[in-house]
Tab-separated table of C-alpha atoms in Angstrom:
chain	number	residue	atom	x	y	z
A	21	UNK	CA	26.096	26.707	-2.157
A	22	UNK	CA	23.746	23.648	-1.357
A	23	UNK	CA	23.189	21.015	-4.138
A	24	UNK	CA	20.169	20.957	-6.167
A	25	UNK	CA	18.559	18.319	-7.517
A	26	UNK	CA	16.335	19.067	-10.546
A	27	UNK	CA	14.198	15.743	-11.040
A	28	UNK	CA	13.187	14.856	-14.359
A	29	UNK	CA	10.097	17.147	-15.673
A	30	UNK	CA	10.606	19.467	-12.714
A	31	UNK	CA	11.840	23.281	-12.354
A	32	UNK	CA	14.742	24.213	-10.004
A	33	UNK	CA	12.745	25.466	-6.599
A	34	UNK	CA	9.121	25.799	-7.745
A	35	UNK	CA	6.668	23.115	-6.567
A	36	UNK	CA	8.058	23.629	-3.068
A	37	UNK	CA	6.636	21.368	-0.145
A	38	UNK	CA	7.994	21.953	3.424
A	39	UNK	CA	8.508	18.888	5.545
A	40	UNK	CA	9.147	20.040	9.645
A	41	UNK	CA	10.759	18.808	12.270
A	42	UNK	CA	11.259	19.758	15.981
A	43	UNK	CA	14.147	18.140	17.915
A	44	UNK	CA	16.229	19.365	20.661
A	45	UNK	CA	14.551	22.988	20.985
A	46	UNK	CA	14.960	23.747	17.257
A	47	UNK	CA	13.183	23.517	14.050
A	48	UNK	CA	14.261	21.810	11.244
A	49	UNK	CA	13.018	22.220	7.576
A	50	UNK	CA	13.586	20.340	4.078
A	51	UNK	CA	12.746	21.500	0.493
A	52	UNK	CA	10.173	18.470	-1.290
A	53	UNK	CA	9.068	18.622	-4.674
A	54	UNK	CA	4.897	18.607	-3.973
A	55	UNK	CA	3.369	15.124	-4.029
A	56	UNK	CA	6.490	13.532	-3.679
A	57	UNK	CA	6.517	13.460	-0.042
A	58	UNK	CA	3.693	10.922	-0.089
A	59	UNK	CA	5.008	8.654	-2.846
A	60	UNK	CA	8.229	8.383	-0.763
A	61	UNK	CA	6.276	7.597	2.649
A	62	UNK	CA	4.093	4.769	0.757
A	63	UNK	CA	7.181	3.418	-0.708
A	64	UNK	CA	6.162	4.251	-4.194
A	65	UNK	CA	9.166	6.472	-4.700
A	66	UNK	CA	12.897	5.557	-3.688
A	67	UNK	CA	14.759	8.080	-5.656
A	68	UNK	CA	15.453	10.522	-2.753
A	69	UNK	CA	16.725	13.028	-5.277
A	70	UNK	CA	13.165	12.671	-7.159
A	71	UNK	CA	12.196	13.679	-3.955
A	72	UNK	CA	14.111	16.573	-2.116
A	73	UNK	CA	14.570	19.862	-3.859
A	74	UNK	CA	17.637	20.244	-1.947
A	75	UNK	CA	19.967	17.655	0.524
A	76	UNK	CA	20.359	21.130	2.719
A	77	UNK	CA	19.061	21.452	6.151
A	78	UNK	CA	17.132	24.932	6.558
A	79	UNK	CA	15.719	26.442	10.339
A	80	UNK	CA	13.506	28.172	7.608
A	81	UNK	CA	13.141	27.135	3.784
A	82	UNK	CA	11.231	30.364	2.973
A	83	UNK	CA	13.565	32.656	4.417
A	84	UNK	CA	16.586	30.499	2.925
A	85	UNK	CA	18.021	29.950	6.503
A	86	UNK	CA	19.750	27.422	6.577
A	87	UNK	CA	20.492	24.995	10.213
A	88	UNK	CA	23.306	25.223	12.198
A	89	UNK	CA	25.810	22.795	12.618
A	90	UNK	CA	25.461	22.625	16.044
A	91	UNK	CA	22.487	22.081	16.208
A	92	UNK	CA	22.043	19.464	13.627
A	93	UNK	CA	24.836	17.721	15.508
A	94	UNK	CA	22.823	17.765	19.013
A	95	UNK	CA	19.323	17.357	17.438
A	96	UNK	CA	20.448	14.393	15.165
A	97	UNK	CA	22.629	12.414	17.708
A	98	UNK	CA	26.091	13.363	15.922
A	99	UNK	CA	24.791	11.999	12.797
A	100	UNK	CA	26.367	14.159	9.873
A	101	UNK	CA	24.870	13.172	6.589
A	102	UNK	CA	22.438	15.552	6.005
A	103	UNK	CA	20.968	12.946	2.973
A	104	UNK	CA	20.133	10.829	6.273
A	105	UNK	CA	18.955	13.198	7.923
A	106	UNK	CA	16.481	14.383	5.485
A	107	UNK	CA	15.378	10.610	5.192
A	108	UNK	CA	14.283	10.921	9.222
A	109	UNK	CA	12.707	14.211	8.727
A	110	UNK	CA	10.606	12.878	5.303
A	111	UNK	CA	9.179	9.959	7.523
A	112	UNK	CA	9.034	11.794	10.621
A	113	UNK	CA	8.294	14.808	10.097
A	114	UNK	CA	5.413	16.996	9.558
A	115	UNK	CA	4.330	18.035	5.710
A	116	UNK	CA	3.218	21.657	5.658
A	117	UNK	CA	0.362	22.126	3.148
A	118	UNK	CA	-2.611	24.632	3.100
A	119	UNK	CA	-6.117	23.341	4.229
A	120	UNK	CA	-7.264	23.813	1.129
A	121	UNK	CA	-4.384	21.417	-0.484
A	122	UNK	CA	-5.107	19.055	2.734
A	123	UNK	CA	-9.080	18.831	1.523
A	124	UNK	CA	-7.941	18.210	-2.510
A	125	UNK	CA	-5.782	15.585	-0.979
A	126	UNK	CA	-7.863	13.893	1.421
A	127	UNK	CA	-10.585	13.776	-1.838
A	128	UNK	CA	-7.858	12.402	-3.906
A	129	UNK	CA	-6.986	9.419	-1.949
A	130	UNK	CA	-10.745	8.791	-1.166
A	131	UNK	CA	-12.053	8.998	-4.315
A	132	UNK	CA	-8.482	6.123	-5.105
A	133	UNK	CA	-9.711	3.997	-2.245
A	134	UNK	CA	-13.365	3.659	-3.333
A	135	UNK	CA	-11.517	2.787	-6.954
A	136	UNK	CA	-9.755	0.229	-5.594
A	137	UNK	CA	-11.991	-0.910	-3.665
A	138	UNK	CA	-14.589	-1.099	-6.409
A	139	UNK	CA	-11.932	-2.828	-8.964
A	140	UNK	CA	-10.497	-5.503	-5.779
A	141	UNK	CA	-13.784	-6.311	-4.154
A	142	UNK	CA	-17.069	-8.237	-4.366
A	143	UNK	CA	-20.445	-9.068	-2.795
A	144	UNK	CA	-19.530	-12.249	-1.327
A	145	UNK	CA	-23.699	-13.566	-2.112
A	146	UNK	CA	-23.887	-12.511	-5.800
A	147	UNK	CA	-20.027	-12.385	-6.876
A	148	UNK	CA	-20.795	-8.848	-8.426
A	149	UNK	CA	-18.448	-6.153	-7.841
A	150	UNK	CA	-20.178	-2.510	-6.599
A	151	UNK	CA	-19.515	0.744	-8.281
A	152	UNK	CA	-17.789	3.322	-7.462
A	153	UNK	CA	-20.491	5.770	-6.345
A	154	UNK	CA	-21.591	2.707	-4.138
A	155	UNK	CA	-18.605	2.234	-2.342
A	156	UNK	CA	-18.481	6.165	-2.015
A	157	UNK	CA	-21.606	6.039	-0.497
A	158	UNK	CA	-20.936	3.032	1.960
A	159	UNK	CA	-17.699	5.008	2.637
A	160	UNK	CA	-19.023	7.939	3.687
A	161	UNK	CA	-22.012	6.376	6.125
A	162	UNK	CA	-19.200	4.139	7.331
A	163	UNK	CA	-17.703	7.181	8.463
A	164	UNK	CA	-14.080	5.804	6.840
A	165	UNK	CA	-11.489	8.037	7.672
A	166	UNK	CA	-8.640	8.060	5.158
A	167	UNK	CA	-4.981	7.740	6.396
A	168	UNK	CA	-2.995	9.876	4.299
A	169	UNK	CA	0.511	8.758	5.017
A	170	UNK	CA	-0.959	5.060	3.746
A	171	UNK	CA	-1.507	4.498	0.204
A	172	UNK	CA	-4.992	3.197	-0.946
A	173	UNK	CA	-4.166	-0.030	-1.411
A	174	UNK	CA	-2.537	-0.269	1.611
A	175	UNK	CA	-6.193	0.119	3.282
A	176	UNK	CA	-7.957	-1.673	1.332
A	177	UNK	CA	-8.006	-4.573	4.029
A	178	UNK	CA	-9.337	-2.311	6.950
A	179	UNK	CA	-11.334	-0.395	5.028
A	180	UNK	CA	-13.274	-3.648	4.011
A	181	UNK	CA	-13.518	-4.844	7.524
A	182	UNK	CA	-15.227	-1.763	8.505
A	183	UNK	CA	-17.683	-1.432	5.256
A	184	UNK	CA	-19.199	-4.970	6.382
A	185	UNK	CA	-20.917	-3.426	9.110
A	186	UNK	CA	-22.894	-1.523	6.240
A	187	UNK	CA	-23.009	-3.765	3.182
A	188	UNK	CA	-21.797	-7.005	2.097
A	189	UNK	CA	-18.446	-6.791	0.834
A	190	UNK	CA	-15.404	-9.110	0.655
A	191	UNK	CA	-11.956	-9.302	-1.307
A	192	UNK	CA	-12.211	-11.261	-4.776
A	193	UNK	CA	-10.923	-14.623	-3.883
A	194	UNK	CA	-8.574	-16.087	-6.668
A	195	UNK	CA	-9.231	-19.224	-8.368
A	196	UNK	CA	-5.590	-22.126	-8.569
A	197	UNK	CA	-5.122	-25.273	-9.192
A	198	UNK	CA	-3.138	-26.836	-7.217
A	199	UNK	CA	-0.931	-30.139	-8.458
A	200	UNK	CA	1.293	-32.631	-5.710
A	201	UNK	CA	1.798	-35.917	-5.363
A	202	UNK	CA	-0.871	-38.553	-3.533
A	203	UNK	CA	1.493	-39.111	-0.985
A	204	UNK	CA	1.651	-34.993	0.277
A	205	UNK	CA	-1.969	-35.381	0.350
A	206	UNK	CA	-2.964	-35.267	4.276
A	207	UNK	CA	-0.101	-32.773	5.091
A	208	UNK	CA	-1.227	-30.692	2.729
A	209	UNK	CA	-4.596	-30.682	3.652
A	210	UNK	CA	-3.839	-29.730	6.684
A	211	UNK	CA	-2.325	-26.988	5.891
A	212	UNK	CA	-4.957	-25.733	3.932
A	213	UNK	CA	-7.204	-26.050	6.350
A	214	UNK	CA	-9.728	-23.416	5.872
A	215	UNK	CA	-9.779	-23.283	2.397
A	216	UNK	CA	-13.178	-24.578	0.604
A	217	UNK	CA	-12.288	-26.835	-2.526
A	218	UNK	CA	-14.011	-26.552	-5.551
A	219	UNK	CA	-13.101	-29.727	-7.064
A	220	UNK	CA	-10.691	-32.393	-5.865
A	221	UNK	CA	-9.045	-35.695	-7.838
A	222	UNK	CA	-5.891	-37.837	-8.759
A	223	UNK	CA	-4.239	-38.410	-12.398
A	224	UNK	CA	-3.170	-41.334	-13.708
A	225	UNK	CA	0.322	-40.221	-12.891
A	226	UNK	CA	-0.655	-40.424	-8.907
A	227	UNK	CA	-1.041	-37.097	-8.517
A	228	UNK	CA	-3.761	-35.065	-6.722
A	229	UNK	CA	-5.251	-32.215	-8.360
A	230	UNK	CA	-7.308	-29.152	-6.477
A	231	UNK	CA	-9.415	-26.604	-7.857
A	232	UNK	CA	-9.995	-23.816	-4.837
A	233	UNK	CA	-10.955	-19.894	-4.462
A	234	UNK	CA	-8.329	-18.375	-1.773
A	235	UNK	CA	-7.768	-15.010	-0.655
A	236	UNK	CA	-4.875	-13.189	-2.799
A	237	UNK	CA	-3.539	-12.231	0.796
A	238	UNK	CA	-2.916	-16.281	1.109
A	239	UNK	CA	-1.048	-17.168	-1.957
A	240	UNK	CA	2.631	-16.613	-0.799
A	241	UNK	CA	1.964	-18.792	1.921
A	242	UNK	CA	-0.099	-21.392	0.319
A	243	UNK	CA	2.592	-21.324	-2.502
A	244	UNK	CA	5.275	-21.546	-0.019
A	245	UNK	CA	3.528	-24.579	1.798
A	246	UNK	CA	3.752	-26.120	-1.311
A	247	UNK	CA	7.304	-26.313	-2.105
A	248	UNK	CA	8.214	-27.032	1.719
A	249	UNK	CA	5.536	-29.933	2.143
A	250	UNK	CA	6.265	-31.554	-1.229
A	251	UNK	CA	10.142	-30.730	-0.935
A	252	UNK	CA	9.289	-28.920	-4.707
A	253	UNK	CA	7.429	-31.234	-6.311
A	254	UNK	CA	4.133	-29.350	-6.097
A	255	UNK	CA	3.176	-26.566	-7.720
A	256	UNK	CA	-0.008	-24.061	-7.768
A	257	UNK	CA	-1.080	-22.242	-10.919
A	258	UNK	CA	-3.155	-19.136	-11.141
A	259	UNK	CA	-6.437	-19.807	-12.943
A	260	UNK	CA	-8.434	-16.681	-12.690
A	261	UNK	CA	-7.114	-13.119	-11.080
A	262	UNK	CA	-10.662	-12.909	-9.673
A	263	UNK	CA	-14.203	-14.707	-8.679
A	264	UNK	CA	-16.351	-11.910	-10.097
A	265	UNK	CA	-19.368	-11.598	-12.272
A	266	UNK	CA	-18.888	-8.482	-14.164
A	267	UNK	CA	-22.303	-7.317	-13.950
A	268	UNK	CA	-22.153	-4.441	-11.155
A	269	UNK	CA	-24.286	-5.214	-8.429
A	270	UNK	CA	-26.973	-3.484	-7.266
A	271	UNK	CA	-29.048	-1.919	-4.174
């Protein structure tokens, strides 16, 4: 008998989502828990037992057949841990679902994109964030087409790029300070390069101090260029999360 797994708040082989695979002639099939399969592929989920309804390998999970040996063997390379296996067929592999489950879907992640969106973003001239139905709206003459293996705010960046050929938009820049001595100053500037300061002096303890917006995609490496220039005796402290006026813009 195969081994179940019965996440937490879930019923033993309801919910069922099919995930397929085709290798070597011969079709392979795993048991999902519904809307799991996506959290896994985003990396939201890593609890592959939150995730499969069963580690068994089926030809065909509505019949209950399960695959041959042999033919896992032959399709899989002589790999035979069928827990790996079902980790290639989750990211491989296609998800069986209805049209009409593909549509709710597709809505669902659209509608969390233009959230996102709405909550992360800016017009660069006024520093006022658009609404949600504006972003919809931008969306949908932008003709953005939603990637559904990619989680919304994994497209938040493209999905920007291509909206600026219909309105002005732009990622809320974040607002540091950063703090090293006098004598990283030119090095540092230069790497920083690019980045517009919004105020600039020295302490009385020789130390220069810089007030700048940057992009939150930057701060790992600005933070990083930090403690390598200054051998750790800079530092860079978050002031505000966002530059945003909270009044919603409008058209």
């Amino acid at each position: 008998m195969s081994r179940i797994n019965t996440p937490t708040n879930q019923k033993l082989l309801t919910n069922v989502a099919v995930v397929r695979i085709k290798k070597a002639g011969k079709r392979f099939e795993i048991a999902c828990y519904k809307n799991k399969v996506l959290s896994w592929r985003q990396g939201i989920e890593k609890d592959i037992d939150e995730v499969l309804q069963s580690h068994t390998l089926f030809a065909n999970v509505s019949k209950g057949q399960t695959a041959k040996k042999e033919d896992i063997a032959k399709a899989f390379d002589g790999v035979t841990d069928q827990t790996e296996i079902c980790k290639i067929i989750l990211q491989k592999g296609d998800l069986q679902v209805s049209d009409k489950e593909r549509v709710a879907q597709q809505g669902a992640l659209f509608k969390d994109l233009a959230t996102t969106l709405s909550n992360k973003c800016v017009n660069p001239d006024t520093k006022r964030p658009y609404s949600i139905s504006m972003i919809e709206k931008a969306m949908k003459e932008c003709h953005i087409a939603i990637k559904p293996n990619k989680s919304a705010k994994q497209q938040v960046r493209d999905t920007v790029l291509k909206l600026q050929a219909s309105i002005s938009i732009e990622i809320a820049r974040m607002q540091v300070k950063l703090i090293f001595p006098v004598s990283c100053t030119k090095p540092m500037k230069k790497e920083l390069s690019g980045i517009s300061f919004e105020k600039e002096g020295t302490t009385d303890e020789g130390e220069c101090v810089i007030i700048a917006f940057i992009d939150p995609g930057d701060y790992r490496n600005i933070e990083e260029s930090i403690r390598s220039v200054t051998k750790g005796k800079g530092s860079m402290e978050l002031l505000t999360l966002k530059e945003v006026i909270e009044e919603e813009e409008t058209l």
